[in-house]
Tab-separated table of C-alpha atoms in Angstrom:
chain	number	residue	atom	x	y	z
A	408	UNK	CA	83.206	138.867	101.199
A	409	UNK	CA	86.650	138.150	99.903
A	410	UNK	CA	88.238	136.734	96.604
A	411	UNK	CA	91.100	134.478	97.224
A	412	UNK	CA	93.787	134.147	95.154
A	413	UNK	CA	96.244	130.634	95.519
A	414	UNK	CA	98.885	130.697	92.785
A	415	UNK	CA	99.813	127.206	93.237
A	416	UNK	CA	102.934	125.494	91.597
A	417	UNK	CA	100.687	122.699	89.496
A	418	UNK	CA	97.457	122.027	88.065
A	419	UNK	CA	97.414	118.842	90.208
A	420	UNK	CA	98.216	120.894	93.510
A	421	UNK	CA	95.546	123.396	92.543
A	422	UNK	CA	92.632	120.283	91.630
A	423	UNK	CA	93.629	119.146	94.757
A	424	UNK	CA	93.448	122.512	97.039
A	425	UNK	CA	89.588	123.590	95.465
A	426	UNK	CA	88.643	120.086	96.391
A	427	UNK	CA	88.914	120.625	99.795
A	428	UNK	CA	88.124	124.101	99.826
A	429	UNK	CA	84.733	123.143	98.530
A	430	UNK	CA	84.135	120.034	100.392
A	431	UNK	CA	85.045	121.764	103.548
A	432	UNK	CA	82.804	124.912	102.683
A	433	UNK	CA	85.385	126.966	103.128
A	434	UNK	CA	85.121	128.204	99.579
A	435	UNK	CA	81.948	128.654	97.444
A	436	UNK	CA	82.886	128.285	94.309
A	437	UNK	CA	86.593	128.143	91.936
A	438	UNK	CA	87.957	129.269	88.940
A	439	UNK	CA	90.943	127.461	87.727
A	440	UNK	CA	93.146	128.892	85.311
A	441	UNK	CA	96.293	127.268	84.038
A	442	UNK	CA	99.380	127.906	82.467
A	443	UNK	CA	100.046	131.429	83.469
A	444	UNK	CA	103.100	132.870	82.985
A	445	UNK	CA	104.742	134.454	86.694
A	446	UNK	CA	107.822	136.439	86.400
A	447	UNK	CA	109.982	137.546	89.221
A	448	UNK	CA	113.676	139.235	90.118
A	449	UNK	CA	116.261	137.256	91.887
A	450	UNK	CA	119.275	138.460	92.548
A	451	UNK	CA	119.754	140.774	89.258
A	452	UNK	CA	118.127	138.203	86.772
A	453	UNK	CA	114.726	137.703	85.799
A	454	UNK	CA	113.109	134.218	86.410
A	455	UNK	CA	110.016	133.316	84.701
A	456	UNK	CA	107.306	129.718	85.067
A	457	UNK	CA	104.021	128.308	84.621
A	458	UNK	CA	101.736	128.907	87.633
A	459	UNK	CA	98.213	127.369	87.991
A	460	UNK	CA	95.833	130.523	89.299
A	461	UNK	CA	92.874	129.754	91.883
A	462	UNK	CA	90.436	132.526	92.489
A	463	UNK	CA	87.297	131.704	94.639
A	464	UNK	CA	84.213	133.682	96.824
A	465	UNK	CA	84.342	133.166	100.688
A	466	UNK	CA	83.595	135.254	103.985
A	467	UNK	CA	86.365	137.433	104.268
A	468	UNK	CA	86.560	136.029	108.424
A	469	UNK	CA	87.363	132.447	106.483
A	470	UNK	CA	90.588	133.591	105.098
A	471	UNK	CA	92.560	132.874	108.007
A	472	UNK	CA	91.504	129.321	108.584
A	473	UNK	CA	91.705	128.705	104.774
A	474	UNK	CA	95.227	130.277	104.671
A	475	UNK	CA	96.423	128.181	108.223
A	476	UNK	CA	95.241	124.879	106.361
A	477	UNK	CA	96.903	125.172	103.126
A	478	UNK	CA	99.672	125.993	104.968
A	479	UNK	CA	99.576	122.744	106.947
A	480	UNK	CA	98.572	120.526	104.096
A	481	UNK	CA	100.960	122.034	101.642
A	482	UNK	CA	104.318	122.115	103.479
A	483	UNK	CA	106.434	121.399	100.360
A	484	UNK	CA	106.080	124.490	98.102
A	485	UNK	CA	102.897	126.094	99.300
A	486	UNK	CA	101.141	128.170	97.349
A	487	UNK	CA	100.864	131.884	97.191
A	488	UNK	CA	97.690	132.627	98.892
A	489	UNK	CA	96.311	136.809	99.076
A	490	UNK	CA	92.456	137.685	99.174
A	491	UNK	CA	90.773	141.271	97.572
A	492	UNK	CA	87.778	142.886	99.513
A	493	UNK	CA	84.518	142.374	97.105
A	494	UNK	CA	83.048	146.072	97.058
A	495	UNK	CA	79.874	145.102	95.083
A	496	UNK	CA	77.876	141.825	95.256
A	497	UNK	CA	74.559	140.629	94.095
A	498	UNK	CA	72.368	140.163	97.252
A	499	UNK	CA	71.211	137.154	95.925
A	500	UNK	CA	74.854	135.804	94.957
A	501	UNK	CA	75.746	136.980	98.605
A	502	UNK	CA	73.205	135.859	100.714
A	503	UNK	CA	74.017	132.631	98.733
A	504	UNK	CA	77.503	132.521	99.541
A	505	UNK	CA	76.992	133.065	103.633
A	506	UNK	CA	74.452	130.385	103.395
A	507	UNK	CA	76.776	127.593	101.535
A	508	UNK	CA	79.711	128.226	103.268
A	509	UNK	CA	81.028	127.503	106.879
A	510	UNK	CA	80.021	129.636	109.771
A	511	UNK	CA	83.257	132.153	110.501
């Protein structure tokens, strides 16, 4: 079991992404947060915007096909997409999550 992160560029690209995460079952569930702040470095300066963060449960073997279709359905400015190992689960919250979610 994985959690994905997508840092996506807009609320509407992020709406748009857990849609089809979830009607796909490639995703159990979604937390969308918005207006987050993401800093970076580019050449010497510091750059800073609004980000819209994703962060959703899956099968950690679903994170390539997830990652390969954002990819193709988000050509112009893709998202940011990285998943975390999930140490510690509920059984029940687990077993429920490799139940409701597409065979890897």
């Amino acid at each position: 079991m994985v959690l994905v992160h997508i840092i996506c560029n807009s609320s509407e690209q992020a709406t748009r992404i857990v849609d089809f995460l979830i009607e796909e079952r490639l995703m159990l569930n979604a937390l969308v947060s918005d207006k987050l702040l993401y800093k970076q470095r580019r050449n010497d300066e510091k750059e800073s915007f609004e980000q819209t963060l994703i962060m959703g449960t899956t099968k950690a073997l679903l994170f390539t096909k997830i990652n390969e279709r954002i990819q193709r359905k988000f050509i112009k400015n893709p998202p940011l997409i990285y998943a975390m190992p999930i140490i510690y689960m509920d059984e029940k919250q687990s077993k429920n999550l490799r139940k409701k979610t597409e065979k890897a």
